[in-house]
Amino acid sequence: MKIIYTRLRIFDGTGAPPVTGSLVLEDGRIDAVIPEGEPLPEGVRLDGGGAGAAPGFIDAHGHSDLSALAAPECRSKTAQGFTVEVCGNCGLSAFPLTDHNRAHLQELYRQYRVPLDWSGGAEYRERLRRAGTALQLITLCGHNTLRAAVAGYTDRALTGDELRREARLLDEELAEGAAGLSLGLLYVPGIFADNRELRTLFEVTARRGKIVTTHLRSEGNELLESLSEVIALARETGLTKLQISHFKTAGVRNWGKLPAARRLLAEARAAGLTVGLDRYPYLESMTQLSVVAPGDRDDVTLQRELAAPDNFARLVRELEDGNRDWRTVRLVSGGGAAFAPYRGWTFDRIGAARGETPARIVAELLRADAVGATAAFAGMCGENLQRILSDPWCMLGTDESARPESEVFGRSHPRGFGSVPEFLRQLAELGFPEQEAIRRLTGLPGAQFGVPRRLAPGAKADVVCWLHPAATADFVHPHRLSSGFRRLDAHVDG
């Protein structure tokens, strides 16, 4: 049966202006795109009411690797028009798993209650298929997971034999379907990688014609050096595609570095390297609370060490001597029932309410739940956000996992539920036509990650429709669904 959606503004994702007309869907496919005024076939007609319609949106930077198995409806993302997510980012992927990293990652992902009983990416993707997840996940091989599969989480350079095994394992994953390599050079154990190791992995990825995505070593004080590092590696190894994850200038003292960073990107593109960016349209970042703790320990190790009173007291002193402005750090999740009333609060406010220093509150949280404790960090510049969003190579990345409306798997940053409508709103306020925003959500990330996006006869009916989109999530109520979006293929089968 043909389903005919009439009175639509149809965007093809290339940046071309929309065409007013109708979409004809049948048996899960697009049967026809019919401009206004031309005759329509027989079928069930549904009035689109002037809504926009486009290929399903792509989240260019997500973390739904395990949540898509635990809650396959992926409600936070489908409710804002996403049908595809690039996952395995920041060096952390759900594969490859060996005896060196399986137990650690099982603890890291414990809230999802999913047994990590696979080894490679092919097995993992089969698990996704069987789970019937609502998102198409494009899986990157995470360097931190890869390195730990070979050598665990120790602070040292790899031996020659370990590096050869790491390179061979990456090559196998890329050959079997991984979309590329992701780096998380701020985190353990990726932070321990030297130039020799990274060069080897870039060479493997380049030979396979795949992409490298990177959470830079620094997004603040050493932003330019970190950006130069990965650009040089890409150019020297023949890599053709590089993606800079959640591109930002963190910390007031670094806001002025954006022009120099953009010059580095422009020079790399002029030399033939395709460098994309992804960014969420918010001024507070979110990551593990443990990043405030001195030293290079993974969260599992840190939580275990803090059970010792001397280690706990030392961390409190180190945090109190660190001169961090706790007014700029906000608790998002973690700590169990004792800290539940304070989620969404800044740590100076929590400390005042509990009669303790913010540093001690942070140490208590890390002792109780370093693995699950996350925080939002203020320190980004509004004008720089506008400049980054204005870059024609900037696509949307939520930097979040897909979650249900409940907080059963933890608490999200508002970007997990509201990024698309915020992205559309902010690009419109910057003067960009709607078709440019849709290009950044469809055609641009599709080309960067090899995901075809088209509205043409014969294509899969992966179509998103929107009318008056709005985001309502904030840090107090971060799991409020966006409104105004629907997936048009929902009625294809009757």
Short mmCIF file of N, CA and C in Angstrom, two decimals, residues 152-318:
data_model
loop_
_atom_site.label_atom_id
_atom_site.label_comp_id
_atom_site.label_asym_id
_atom_site.label_seq_id
_atom_site.Cartn_x
_atom_site.Cartn_y
_atom_site.Cartn_z
N GLY A 152 46.32 -3.82 28.66
CA GLY A 152 45.67 -3.37 29.89
C GLY A 152 45.75 -1.86 30.03
N TYR A 153 45.71 -1.39 31.27
CA TYR A 153 45.57 0.04 31.54
C TYR A 153 46.83 0.63 32.20
N THR A 154 47.96 0.02 31.96
CA THR A 154 49.20 0.45 32.61
C THR A 154 49.80 1.67 31.94
N ASP A 155 50.56 2.46 32.75
CA ASP A 155 51.18 3.71 32.31
C ASP A 155 52.56 3.41 31.76
N ARG A 156 52.63 3.10 30.48
CA ARG A 156 53.91 2.85 29.83
C ARG A 156 53.73 2.81 28.32
N ALA A 157 54.85 2.93 27.64
CA ALA A 157 54.83 2.75 26.19
C ALA A 157 54.67 1.26 25.87
N LEU A 158 54.08 0.97 24.73
CA LEU A 158 53.93 -0.42 24.31
C LEU A 158 55.26 -0.99 23.86
N THR A 159 55.47 -2.27 24.09
CA THR A 159 56.63 -2.95 23.51
C THR A 159 56.41 -3.12 22.02
N GLY A 160 57.46 -3.48 21.32
CA GLY A 160 57.33 -3.69 19.88
C GLY A 160 56.32 -4.76 19.54
N ASP A 161 56.32 -5.86 20.30
CA ASP A 161 55.38 -6.94 20.04
C ASP A 161 53.94 -6.49 20.32
N GLU A 162 53.75 -5.74 21.40
CA GLU A 162 52.41 -5.24 21.73
C GLU A 162 51.90 -4.30 20.65
N LEU A 163 52.77 -3.44 20.15
CA LEU A 163 52.36 -2.50 19.11
C LEU A 163 51.98 -3.24 17.84
N ARG A 164 52.72 -4.28 17.50
CA ARG A 164 52.37 -5.07 16.32
C ARG A 164 51.01 -5.75 16.50
N ARG A 165 50.77 -6.28 17.70
CA ARG A 165 49.47 -6.92 17.96
C ARG A 165 48.34 -5.89 17.93
N GLU A 166 48.58 -4.70 18.47
CA GLU A 166 47.57 -3.64 18.45
C GLU A 166 47.24 -3.25 17.02
N ALA A 167 48.27 -3.08 16.19
CA ALA A 167 48.05 -2.71 14.79
C ALA A 167 47.30 -3.79 14.04
N ARG A 168 47.66 -5.06 14.29
CA ARG A 168 46.99 -6.17 13.62
C ARG A 168 45.53 -6.25 14.04
N LEU A 169 45.26 -6.04 15.32
CA LEU A 169 43.88 -6.10 15.81
C LEU A 169 43.05 -4.96 15.23
N LEU A 170 43.62 -3.75 15.14
CA LEU A 170 42.91 -2.64 14.51
C LEU A 170 42.62 -2.95 13.05
N ASP A 171 43.60 -3.49 12.33
CA ASP A 171 43.40 -3.80 10.92
C ASP A 171 42.27 -4.80 10.74
N GLU A 172 42.20 -5.79 11.61
CA GLU A 172 41.12 -6.78 11.53
C GLU A 172 39.77 -6.14 11.77
N GLU A 173 39.69 -5.25 12.75
CA GLU A 173 38.41 -4.59 13.04
C GLU A 173 37.97 -3.69 11.89
N LEU A 174 38.91 -2.97 11.30
CA LEU A 174 38.55 -2.11 10.16
C LEU A 174 38.12 -2.95 8.97
N ALA A 175 38.79 -4.08 8.75
CA ALA A 175 38.43 -4.95 7.63
C ALA A 175 37.05 -5.56 7.82
N GLU A 176 36.64 -5.78 9.10
CA GLU A 176 35.38 -6.44 9.38
C GLU A 176 34.21 -5.48 9.55
N GLY A 177 34.44 -4.16 9.39
CA GLY A 177 33.31 -3.25 9.39
C GLY A 177 33.38 -2.04 10.28
N ALA A 178 34.41 -1.91 11.11
CA ALA A 178 34.53 -0.68 11.89
C ALA A 178 34.74 0.50 10.95
N ALA A 179 34.07 1.61 11.24
CA ALA A 179 34.09 2.76 10.33
C ALA A 179 35.39 3.54 10.39
N GLY A 180 36.16 3.35 11.45
CA GLY A 180 37.41 4.08 11.61
C GLY A 180 37.95 3.89 13.00
N LEU A 181 38.95 4.70 13.33
CA LEU A 181 39.60 4.68 14.64
C LEU A 181 39.23 5.93 15.40
N SER A 182 38.85 5.79 16.67
CA SER A 182 38.60 6.97 17.50
C SER A 182 39.67 7.06 18.59
N LEU A 183 40.08 8.30 18.86
CA LEU A 183 41.08 8.57 19.89
C LEU A 183 40.44 9.31 21.05
N GLY A 184 40.91 9.00 22.25
CA GLY A 184 40.52 9.73 23.46
C GLY A 184 41.76 10.02 24.26
N LEU A 185 42.57 10.96 23.77
CA LEU A 185 43.92 11.15 24.28
C LEU A 185 43.96 11.87 25.62
N LEU A 186 42.79 12.21 26.17
CA LEU A 186 42.74 12.77 27.52
C LEU A 186 42.58 11.68 28.57
N TYR A 187 42.21 10.47 28.14
CA TYR A 187 41.79 9.42 29.06
C TYR A 187 42.78 8.27 29.12
N VAL A 188 42.72 7.51 30.20
CA VAL A 188 43.52 6.30 30.38
C VAL A 188 42.89 5.17 29.56
N PRO A 189 43.70 4.38 28.82
CA PRO A 189 45.15 4.44 28.69
C PRO A 189 45.63 5.20 27.46
N GLY A 190 44.72 5.83 26.70
CA GLY A 190 45.15 6.55 25.50
C GLY A 190 46.14 7.65 25.79
N ILE A 191 46.04 8.23 26.98
CA ILE A 191 46.93 9.32 27.37
C ILE A 191 48.40 8.88 27.38
N PHE A 192 48.65 7.56 27.49
CA PHE A 192 50.02 7.05 27.56
C PHE A 192 50.62 6.79 26.17
N ALA A 193 49.84 6.96 25.11
CA ALA A 193 50.32 6.64 23.76
C ALA A 193 51.36 7.66 23.30
N ASP A 194 52.46 7.18 22.76
CA ASP A 194 53.48 8.07 22.22
C ASP A 194 53.29 8.23 20.71
N ASN A 195 54.14 9.06 20.10
CA ASN A 195 54.01 9.35 18.68
C ASN A 195 54.18 8.10 17.83
N ARG A 196 55.08 7.22 18.25
CA ARG A 196 55.31 5.98 17.49
C ARG A 196 54.04 5.15 17.42
N GLU A 197 53.36 5.01 18.53
CA GLU A 197 52.13 4.23 18.55
C GLU A 197 51.04 4.86 17.70
N LEU A 198 50.83 6.16 17.89
CA LEU A 198 49.78 6.82 17.12
C LEU A 198 50.07 6.79 15.63
N ARG A 199 51.33 7.00 15.25
CA ARG A 199 51.68 6.97 13.83
C ARG A 199 51.36 5.60 13.22
N THR A 200 51.69 4.55 13.96
CA THR A 200 51.39 3.20 13.46
C THR A 200 49.90 3.00 13.22
N LEU A 201 49.08 3.45 14.17
CA LEU A 201 47.63 3.26 14.04
C LEU A 201 47.05 4.15 12.94
N PHE A 202 47.57 5.36 12.77
CA PHE A 202 47.15 6.21 11.66
C PHE A 202 47.48 5.54 10.33
N GLU A 203 48.65 4.93 10.24
CA GLU A 203 49.04 4.27 8.99
C GLU A 203 48.09 3.13 8.65
N VAL A 204 47.73 2.33 9.65
CA VAL A 204 46.78 1.23 9.43
C VAL A 204 45.45 1.77 8.94
N THR A 205 44.96 2.82 9.59
CA THR A 205 43.66 3.40 9.23
C THR A 205 43.72 4.00 7.85
N ALA A 206 44.81 4.68 7.51
CA ALA A 206 44.96 5.28 6.18
C ALA A 206 44.96 4.22 5.10
N ARG A 207 45.66 3.11 5.33
CA ARG A 207 45.69 2.04 4.31
C ARG A 207 44.30 1.48 4.05
N ARG A 208 43.46 1.47 5.07
CA ARG A 208 42.09 0.96 4.90
C ARG A 208 41.14 2.03 4.36
N GLY A 209 41.63 3.25 4.18
CA GLY A 209 40.78 4.33 3.66
C GLY A 209 39.70 4.76 4.63
N LYS A 210 39.97 4.64 5.93
CA LYS A 210 38.97 4.96 6.94
C LYS A 210 39.31 6.28 7.64
N ILE A 211 38.44 6.70 8.55
CA ILE A 211 38.55 7.98 9.23
C ILE A 211 39.17 7.82 10.63
N VAL A 212 39.84 8.85 11.10
CA VAL A 212 40.25 8.95 12.50
C VAL A 212 39.47 10.09 13.14
N THR A 213 38.82 9.82 14.25
CA THR A 213 38.17 10.87 15.03
C THR A 213 38.96 11.05 16.31
N THR A 214 39.00 12.26 16.83
CA THR A 214 39.85 12.47 18.00
C THR A 214 39.29 13.43 19.03
N HIS A 215 39.24 12.96 20.27
CA HIS A 215 39.16 13.83 21.43
C HIS A 215 40.60 14.24 21.68
N LEU A 216 40.92 15.50 21.47
CA LEU A 216 42.29 15.98 21.54
C LEU A 216 42.90 15.78 22.93
N ARG A 217 44.24 15.77 22.99
CA ARG A 217 44.91 15.68 24.28
C ARG A 217 44.51 16.84 25.18
N SER A 218 44.29 17.99 24.59
CA SER A 218 43.87 19.17 25.35
C SER A 218 42.93 19.99 24.48
N GLU A 219 41.86 20.47 25.11
CA GLU A 219 40.94 21.40 24.44
C GLU A 219 41.05 22.79 25.04
N GLY A 220 42.10 22.99 25.85
CA GLY A 220 42.29 24.25 26.55
C GLY A 220 43.69 24.78 26.43
N ASN A 221 44.50 24.58 27.49
CA ASN A 221 45.83 25.20 27.56
C ASN A 221 46.76 24.76 26.44
N GLU A 222 46.62 23.54 25.95
CA GLU A 222 47.47 23.04 24.87
C GLU A 222 46.65 22.69 23.63
N LEU A 223 45.60 23.46 23.40
CA LEU A 223 44.72 23.21 22.26
C LEU A 223 45.47 23.22 20.93
N LEU A 224 46.27 24.25 20.68
CA LEU A 224 46.92 24.38 19.38
C LEU A 224 47.95 23.27 19.19
N GLU A 225 48.69 22.92 20.24
CA GLU A 225 49.66 21.84 20.13
C GLU A 225 48.96 20.50 19.86
N SER A 226 47.83 20.29 20.53
CA SER A 226 47.10 19.03 20.36
C SER A 226 46.50 18.92 18.97
N LEU A 227 45.99 20.03 18.47
CA LEU A 227 45.43 20.03 17.11
C LEU A 227 46.54 19.81 16.09
N SER A 228 47.67 20.46 16.29
CA SER A 228 48.80 20.29 15.38
C SER A 228 49.29 18.85 15.37
N GLU A 229 49.26 18.19 16.53
CA GLU A 229 49.71 16.81 16.63
C GLU A 229 48.94 15.89 15.70
N VAL A 230 47.61 15.94 15.75
CA VAL A 230 46.82 14.99 14.96
C VAL A 230 46.81 15.38 13.48
N ILE A 231 46.86 16.67 13.18
CA ILE A 231 46.92 17.08 11.77
C ILE A 231 48.23 16.61 11.14
N ALA A 232 49.33 16.76 11.86
CA ALA A 232 50.62 16.32 11.34
C ALA A 232 50.63 14.81 11.12
N LEU A 233 50.09 14.06 12.08
CA LEU A 233 50.04 12.61 11.93
C LEU A 233 49.20 12.22 10.71
N ALA A 234 48.08 12.90 10.52
CA ALA A 234 47.22 12.59 9.37
C ALA A 234 47.94 12.86 8.06
N ARG A 235 48.58 14.02 7.95
CA ARG A 235 49.24 14.37 6.70
C ARG A 235 50.44 13.48 6.42
N GLU A 236 51.19 13.13 7.46
CA GLU A 236 52.40 12.33 7.27
C GLU A 236 52.10 10.87 6.93
N THR A 237 50.93 10.38 7.32
CA THR A 237 50.59 8.97 7.09
C THR A 237 49.65 8.76 5.91
N GLY A 238 49.22 9.84 5.25
CA GLY A 238 48.34 9.71 4.10
C GLY A 238 46.88 9.54 4.44
N LEU A 239 46.51 9.82 5.69
CA LEU A 239 45.09 9.77 6.06
C LEU A 239 44.33 10.82 5.27
N THR A 240 43.12 10.51 4.85
CA THR A 240 42.35 11.46 4.05
C THR A 240 41.23 12.15 4.82
N LYS A 241 40.76 11.51 5.92
CA LYS A 241 39.65 12.08 6.69
C LYS A 241 39.99 12.11 8.18
N LEU A 242 39.76 13.29 8.78
CA LEU A 242 40.00 13.49 10.20
C LEU A 242 38.80 14.23 10.78
N GLN A 243 38.35 13.83 11.96
CA GLN A 243 37.22 14.46 12.63
C GLN A 243 37.65 14.93 14.01
N ILE A 244 37.46 16.23 14.28
CA ILE A 244 37.79 16.78 15.59
C ILE A 244 36.53 16.74 16.44
N SER A 245 36.58 15.97 17.51
CA SER A 245 35.40 15.74 18.34
C SER A 245 35.11 16.93 19.24
N HIS A 246 33.84 17.23 19.41
CA HIS A 246 33.32 18.32 20.27
C HIS A 246 34.31 19.49 20.36
N PHE A 247 34.56 20.08 19.21
CA PHE A 247 35.56 21.15 19.07
C PHE A 247 35.19 22.34 19.95
N LYS A 248 36.17 22.79 20.76
CA LYS A 248 35.90 23.89 21.70
C LYS A 248 37.19 24.56 22.11
N THR A 249 37.05 25.70 22.78
CA THR A 249 38.17 26.37 23.45
C THR A 249 37.81 26.44 24.93
N ALA A 250 38.35 25.54 25.73
CA ALA A 250 37.94 25.39 27.12
C ALA A 250 38.78 26.29 28.03
N GLY A 251 38.10 27.06 28.87
CA GLY A 251 38.77 27.93 29.82
C GLY A 251 38.95 29.34 29.28
N VAL A 252 38.66 30.32 30.11
CA VAL A 252 38.68 31.72 29.68
C VAL A 252 40.02 32.10 29.06
N ARG A 253 41.11 31.61 29.62
CA ARG A 253 42.43 31.98 29.13
C ARG A 253 42.70 31.46 27.72
N ASN A 254 41.87 30.53 27.25
CA ASN A 254 42.07 29.92 25.93
C ASN A 254 41.07 30.38 24.88
N TRP A 255 40.13 31.23 25.26
CA TRP A 255 39.12 31.66 24.30
C TRP A 255 39.72 32.33 23.08
N GLY A 256 40.82 33.05 23.27
CA GLY A 256 41.44 33.77 22.16
C GLY A 256 42.19 32.90 21.17
N LYS A 257 42.25 31.58 21.42
CA LYS A 257 42.99 30.69 20.54
C LYS A 257 42.19 30.21 19.33
N LEU A 258 40.90 30.53 19.30
CA LEU A 258 40.08 30.00 18.22
C LEU A 258 40.55 30.43 16.83
N PRO A 259 40.89 31.71 16.57
CA PRO A 259 41.36 32.06 15.23
C PRO A 259 42.57 31.25 14.78
N ALA A 260 43.53 31.03 15.68
CA ALA A 260 44.71 30.24 15.32
C ALA A 260 44.33 28.78 15.05
N ALA A 261 43.40 28.25 15.85
CA ALA A 261 42.95 26.87 15.63
C ALA A 261 42.26 26.74 14.28
N ARG A 262 41.45 27.72 13.93
CA ARG A 262 40.75 27.65 12.65
C ARG A 262 41.73 27.80 11.49
N ARG A 263 42.81 28.55 11.69
CA ARG A 263 43.83 28.65 10.63
C ARG A 263 44.50 27.29 10.41
N LEU A 264 44.78 26.57 11.50
CA LEU A 264 45.35 25.23 11.36
C LEU A 264 44.43 24.31 10.56
N LEU A 265 43.13 24.40 10.85
CA LEU A 265 42.16 23.57 10.12
C LEU A 265 42.11 23.96 8.65
N ALA A 266 42.10 25.27 8.37
CA ALA A 266 42.03 25.74 6.98
C ALA A 266 43.27 25.32 6.20
N GLU A 267 44.45 25.39 6.83
CA GLU A 267 45.68 24.98 6.15
C GLU A 267 45.66 23.49 5.85
N ALA A 268 45.14 22.69 6.78
CA ALA A 268 45.06 21.25 6.55
C ALA A 268 44.11 20.93 5.40
N ARG A 269 42.99 21.63 5.35
CA ARG A 269 42.04 21.40 4.26
C ARG A 269 42.62 21.83 2.92
N ALA A 270 43.34 22.94 2.92
CA ALA A 270 43.96 23.42 1.69
C ALA A 270 45.00 22.42 1.17
N ALA A 271 45.59 21.66 2.09
CA ALA A 271 46.59 20.66 1.71
C ALA A 271 45.95 19.33 1.31
N GLY A 272 44.62 19.24 1.34
CA GLY A 272 43.93 18.06 0.86
C GLY A 272 43.34 17.15 1.91
N LEU A 273 43.46 17.51 3.19
CA LEU A 273 42.90 16.68 4.25
C LEU A 273 41.46 17.13 4.54
N THR A 274 40.55 16.20 4.51
CA THR A 274 39.16 16.50 4.86
C THR A 274 39.03 16.48 6.37
N VAL A 275 38.90 17.68 6.96
CA VAL A 275 38.81 17.80 8.42
C VAL A 275 37.41 18.27 8.80
N GLY A 276 36.66 17.41 9.45
CA GLY A 276 35.34 17.78 9.93
C GLY A 276 35.38 18.10 11.41
N LEU A 277 34.33 18.77 11.88
CA LEU A 277 34.17 19.10 13.28
C LEU A 277 32.79 18.63 13.73
N ASP A 278 32.67 18.28 14.99
CA ASP A 278 31.33 18.13 15.55
C ASP A 278 31.26 18.94 16.83
N ARG A 279 30.05 19.38 17.14
CA ARG A 279 29.86 20.24 18.30
C ARG A 279 28.41 20.14 18.77
N TYR A 280 28.21 20.19 20.07
CA TYR A 280 26.86 20.30 20.64
C TYR A 280 26.59 21.78 20.92
N PRO A 281 25.35 22.22 20.83
CA PRO A 281 25.03 23.66 20.92
C PRO A 281 24.80 24.13 22.36
N TYR A 282 25.71 23.77 23.26
CA TYR A 282 25.63 24.15 24.67
C TYR A 282 26.98 24.65 25.13
N LEU A 283 26.99 25.43 26.23
CA LEU A 283 28.21 26.03 26.74
C LEU A 283 28.81 25.28 27.92
N GLU A 284 28.15 24.24 28.39
CA GLU A 284 28.71 23.41 29.45
C GLU A 284 29.02 22.04 28.89
N SER A 285 30.27 21.62 29.08
CA SER A 285 30.66 20.28 28.67
C SER A 285 30.25 19.29 29.75
N MET A 286 30.38 18.01 29.46
CA MET A 286 30.10 16.99 30.47
C MET A 286 31.05 15.82 30.27
N THR A 287 31.62 15.35 31.36
CA THR A 287 32.47 14.16 31.31
C THR A 287 32.53 13.56 32.71
N GLN A 288 33.41 12.58 32.89
CA GLN A 288 33.55 11.96 34.21
C GLN A 288 34.05 12.99 35.22
N LEU A 289 33.47 12.98 36.42
CA LEU A 289 33.92 13.88 37.47
C LEU A 289 35.38 13.63 37.82
N SER A 290 35.85 12.43 37.57
CA SER A 290 37.22 12.05 37.94
C SER A 290 38.29 12.87 37.22
N VAL A 291 37.94 13.60 36.17
CA VAL A 291 38.96 14.40 35.48
C VAL A 291 39.52 15.49 36.39
N VAL A 292 38.83 15.83 37.49
CA VAL A 292 39.36 16.85 38.40
C VAL A 292 40.43 16.29 39.32
N ALA A 293 40.56 14.96 39.40
CA ALA A 293 41.52 14.33 40.31
C ALA A 293 42.90 14.31 39.67
N PRO A 294 43.93 14.74 40.39
CA PRO A 294 45.30 14.68 39.85
C PRO A 294 45.71 13.24 39.55
N GLY A 295 46.62 13.09 38.59
CA GLY A 295 47.12 11.75 38.26
C GLY A 295 46.37 11.12 37.11
N ASP A 296 46.94 10.06 36.58
CA ASP A 296 46.40 9.38 35.41
C ASP A 296 45.93 7.98 35.80
N ARG A 297 44.79 7.92 36.53
CA ARG A 297 44.21 6.65 36.92
C ARG A 297 42.85 6.49 36.26
N ASP A 298 42.53 5.26 35.90
CA ASP A 298 41.19 5.02 35.40
C ASP A 298 40.21 5.05 36.57
N ASP A 299 38.92 5.19 36.26
CA ASP A 299 37.90 5.38 37.29
C ASP A 299 37.78 4.19 38.24
N VAL A 300 37.91 2.98 37.70
CA VAL A 300 37.79 1.79 38.54
C VAL A 300 38.91 1.78 39.59
N THR A 301 40.13 2.07 39.14
CA THR A 301 41.28 2.10 40.06
C THR A 301 41.14 3.22 41.08
N LEU A 302 40.72 4.41 40.63
CA LEU A 302 40.56 5.55 41.53
C LEU A 302 39.57 5.24 42.64
N GLN A 303 38.42 4.69 42.29
CA GLN A 303 37.42 4.38 43.30
C GLN A 303 37.94 3.37 44.31
N ARG A 304 38.67 2.40 43.85
CA ARG A 304 39.23 1.39 44.76
C ARG A 304 40.27 2.02 45.68
N GLU A 305 41.13 2.89 45.15
CA GLU A 305 42.17 3.53 45.97
C GLU A 305 41.57 4.42 47.06
N LEU A 306 40.46 5.09 46.76
CA LEU A 306 39.89 6.05 47.72
C LEU A 306 39.22 5.37 48.91
N ALA A 307 39.10 4.06 48.88
CA ALA A 307 38.58 3.35 50.05
C ALA A 307 39.56 3.43 51.22
N ALA A 308 40.84 3.69 50.91
CA ALA A 308 41.86 3.84 51.96
C ALA A 308 41.80 5.27 52.51
N PRO A 309 41.65 5.45 53.83
CA PRO A 309 41.51 6.79 54.42
C PRO A 309 42.64 7.75 54.05
N ASP A 310 43.88 7.27 53.99
CA ASP A 310 45.00 8.15 53.66
C ASP A 310 44.88 8.67 52.23
N ASN A 311 44.48 7.82 51.31
CA ASN A 311 44.32 8.25 49.91
C ASN A 311 43.17 9.25 49.79
N PHE A 312 42.11 9.01 50.54
CA PHE A 312 40.97 9.92 50.51
C PHE A 312 41.38 11.30 51.04
N ALA A 313 42.08 11.33 52.17
CA ALA A 313 42.50 12.60 52.76
C ALA A 313 43.46 13.34 51.83
N ARG A 314 44.33 12.59 51.15
CA ARG A 314 45.27 13.21 50.22
C ARG A 314 44.51 13.86 49.06
N LEU A 315 43.50 13.18 48.53
CA LEU A 315 42.75 13.76 47.42
C LEU A 315 42.03 15.02 47.85
N VAL A 316 41.45 15.03 49.05
CA VAL A 316 40.78 16.25 49.55
C VAL A 316 41.77 17.41 49.57
N ARG A 317 42.98 17.18 50.09
CA ARG A 317 43.99 18.25 50.14
C ARG A 317 44.37 18.72 48.74
N GLU A 318 44.55 17.77 47.83
CA GLU A 318 44.95 18.13 46.46
C GLU A 318 43.86 18.97 45.78
#
